[in-house]
């Protein structure tokens, strides 16, 4: 049995810095979670948590986090109604597992 905590302890200040970095890279260009993870040097898994927080916090600054939805590479099905940030595992139409990465960007509303 593993008794590991879900998230490692990270001070809030560092979290804030990471979020600011993510916001500034997304203001420059649309990026996938993988791209963000490479640029900001955090695990891809952590990117999703930050994006969730960023989505709420940027609204107060008159900005909006835009998500270009995933698409099935085989039949072109678009995962428009998906509310989670992570890439879906499988296409509900054709069961294909080749799905494009959702791409995130930040724009002023
Ligand atoms: Zn499909």
GROMACS .gro file of C-alpha atoms and ligand atoms in nm:
model
  110
    1UNK     CA    1   0.000   0.000   0.000
    2UNK     CA    2   0.129   0.335  -0.099
    3UNK     CA    3   0.065   0.617   0.137
    4UNK     CA    4   0.183   0.900  -0.081
    5UNK     CA    5   0.004   1.233  -0.073
    6UNK     CA    6  -0.162   1.326  -0.403
    7UNK     CA    7   0.035   1.641  -0.458
    8UNK     CA    8   0.383   1.730  -0.340
    9UNK     CA    9   0.400   2.028  -0.111
   10UNK     CA   10   0.459   2.341  -0.313
   11UNK     CA   11   0.447   2.687  -0.158
   12UNK     CA   12   0.169   2.913  -0.286
   13UNK     CA   13   0.412   3.172  -0.408
   14UNK     CA   14   0.570   2.925  -0.645
   15UNK     CA   15   0.225   2.819  -0.770
   16UNK     CA   16   0.147   3.183  -0.846
   17UNK     CA   17   0.469   3.222  -1.040
   18UNK     CA   18   0.394   2.912  -1.244
   19UNK     CA   19   0.046   3.040  -1.325
   20UNK     CA   20   0.180   3.378  -1.429
   21UNK     CA   21   0.425   3.204  -1.659
   22UNK     CA   22   0.153   2.991  -1.813
   23UNK     CA   23  -0.065   3.297  -1.869
   24UNK     CA   24   0.216   3.486  -2.039
   25UNK     CA   25   0.307   3.200  -2.275
   26UNK     CA   26  -0.059   3.150  -2.363
   27UNK     CA   27  -0.105   3.519  -2.434
   28UNK     CA   28   0.169   3.490  -2.693
   29UNK     CA   29   0.053   3.178  -2.872
   30UNK     CA   30  -0.193   2.888  -2.848
   31UNK     CA   31  -0.035   2.581  -2.691
   32UNK     CA   32  -0.120   2.227  -2.592
   33UNK     CA   33  -0.070   2.104  -2.236
   34UNK     CA   34   0.242   1.923  -2.353
   35UNK     CA   35   0.387   2.244  -2.497
   36UNK     CA   36   0.306   2.433  -2.176
   37UNK     CA   37   0.467   2.161  -1.968
   38UNK     CA   38   0.788   2.194  -2.168
   39UNK     CA   39   0.798   2.574  -2.163
   40UNK     CA   40   0.711   2.627  -1.799
   41UNK     CA   41   0.895   2.314  -1.683
   42UNK     CA   42   0.622   2.148  -1.486
   43UNK     CA   43   0.470   1.801  -1.530
   44UNK     CA   44   0.195   1.785  -1.791
   45UNK     CA   45  -0.043   1.659  -1.521
   46UNK     CA   46   0.013   1.977  -1.320
   47UNK     CA   47  -0.070   2.190  -1.624
   48UNK     CA   48  -0.434   2.082  -1.609
   49UNK     CA   49  -0.470   2.186  -1.245
   50UNK     CA   50  -0.318   2.524  -1.321
   51UNK     CA   51  -0.539   2.572  -1.627
   52UNK     CA   52  -0.845   2.512  -1.416
   53UNK     CA   53  -0.735   2.781  -1.175
   54UNK     CA   54  -0.629   3.016  -1.454
   55UNK     CA   55  -0.964   2.983  -1.626
   56UNK     CA   56  -1.130   3.138  -1.320
   57UNK     CA   57  -0.863   3.392  -1.234
   58UNK     CA   58  -0.814   3.551  -1.579
   59UNK     CA   59  -1.183   3.638  -1.609
   60UNK     CA   60  -1.132   3.896  -1.336
   61UNK     CA   61  -0.872   4.062  -1.555
   62UNK     CA   62  -1.100   4.075  -1.857
   63UNK     CA   63  -0.929   3.781  -2.021
   64UNK     CA   64  -1.059   3.445  -2.125
   65UNK     CA   65  -0.902   3.103  -2.150
   66UNK     CA   66  -0.999   2.963  -2.489
   67UNK     CA   67  -0.990   2.589  -2.545
   68UNK     CA   68  -0.971   2.464  -2.902
   69UNK     CA   69  -1.133   2.122  -2.856
   70UNK     CA   70  -0.980   1.784  -2.936
   71UNK     CA   71  -1.069   1.620  -3.263
   72UNK     CA   72  -1.073   1.260  -3.377
   73UNK     CA   73  -0.800   1.215  -3.637
   74UNK     CA   74  -1.000   0.947  -3.814
   75UNK     CA   75  -1.356   1.071  -3.846
   76UNK     CA   76  -1.315   1.435  -3.747
   77UNK     CA   77  -1.547   1.418  -3.446
   78UNK     CA   78  -1.503   1.732  -3.234
   79UNK     CA   79  -1.513   1.701  -2.855
   80UNK     CA   80  -1.685   2.036  -2.812
   81UNK     CA   81  -1.883   1.968  -2.501
   82UNK     CA   82  -1.597   1.824  -2.308
   83UNK     CA   83  -1.552   2.012  -1.987
   84UNK     CA   84  -1.245   1.839  -1.860
   85UNK     CA   85  -0.909   1.971  -1.970
   86UNK     CA   86  -0.749   1.641  -2.044
   87UNK     CA   87  -0.743   1.486  -2.383
   88UNK     CA   88  -1.020   1.228  -2.426
   89UNK     CA   89  -0.914   0.865  -2.455
   90UNK     CA   90  -1.135   0.747  -2.735
   91UNK     CA   91  -1.370   0.874  -3.004
   92UNK     CA   92  -1.736   0.802  -2.916
   93UNK     CA   93  -1.821   0.779  -3.287
   94UNK     CA   94  -1.561   0.547  -3.432
   95UNK     CA   95  -1.369   0.426  -3.122
   96UNK     CA   96  -1.047   0.555  -3.269
   97UNK     CA   97  -0.783   0.644  -3.012
   98UNK     CA   98  -0.590   0.893  -3.222
   99UNK     CA   99  -0.721   1.222  -3.086
  100UNK     CA  100  -0.559   1.562  -3.129
  101UNK     CA  101  -0.443   1.754  -2.822
  102UNK     CA  102  -0.670   2.037  -2.709
  103UNK     CA  103  -0.500   2.371  -2.761
  104UNK     CA  104  -0.527   2.654  -2.509
  105UNK     CA  105  -0.491   3.026  -2.553
  106UNK     CA  106  -0.570   3.341  -2.358
  107UNK     CA  107  -0.744   3.633  -2.521
  108UNK     CA  108  -0.903   3.950  -2.401
  109UNK     CA  109  -1.282   3.925  -2.397
  110LIG    ZN1  110  -1.374   0.919  -3.465
   0.00000   0.00000   0.00000
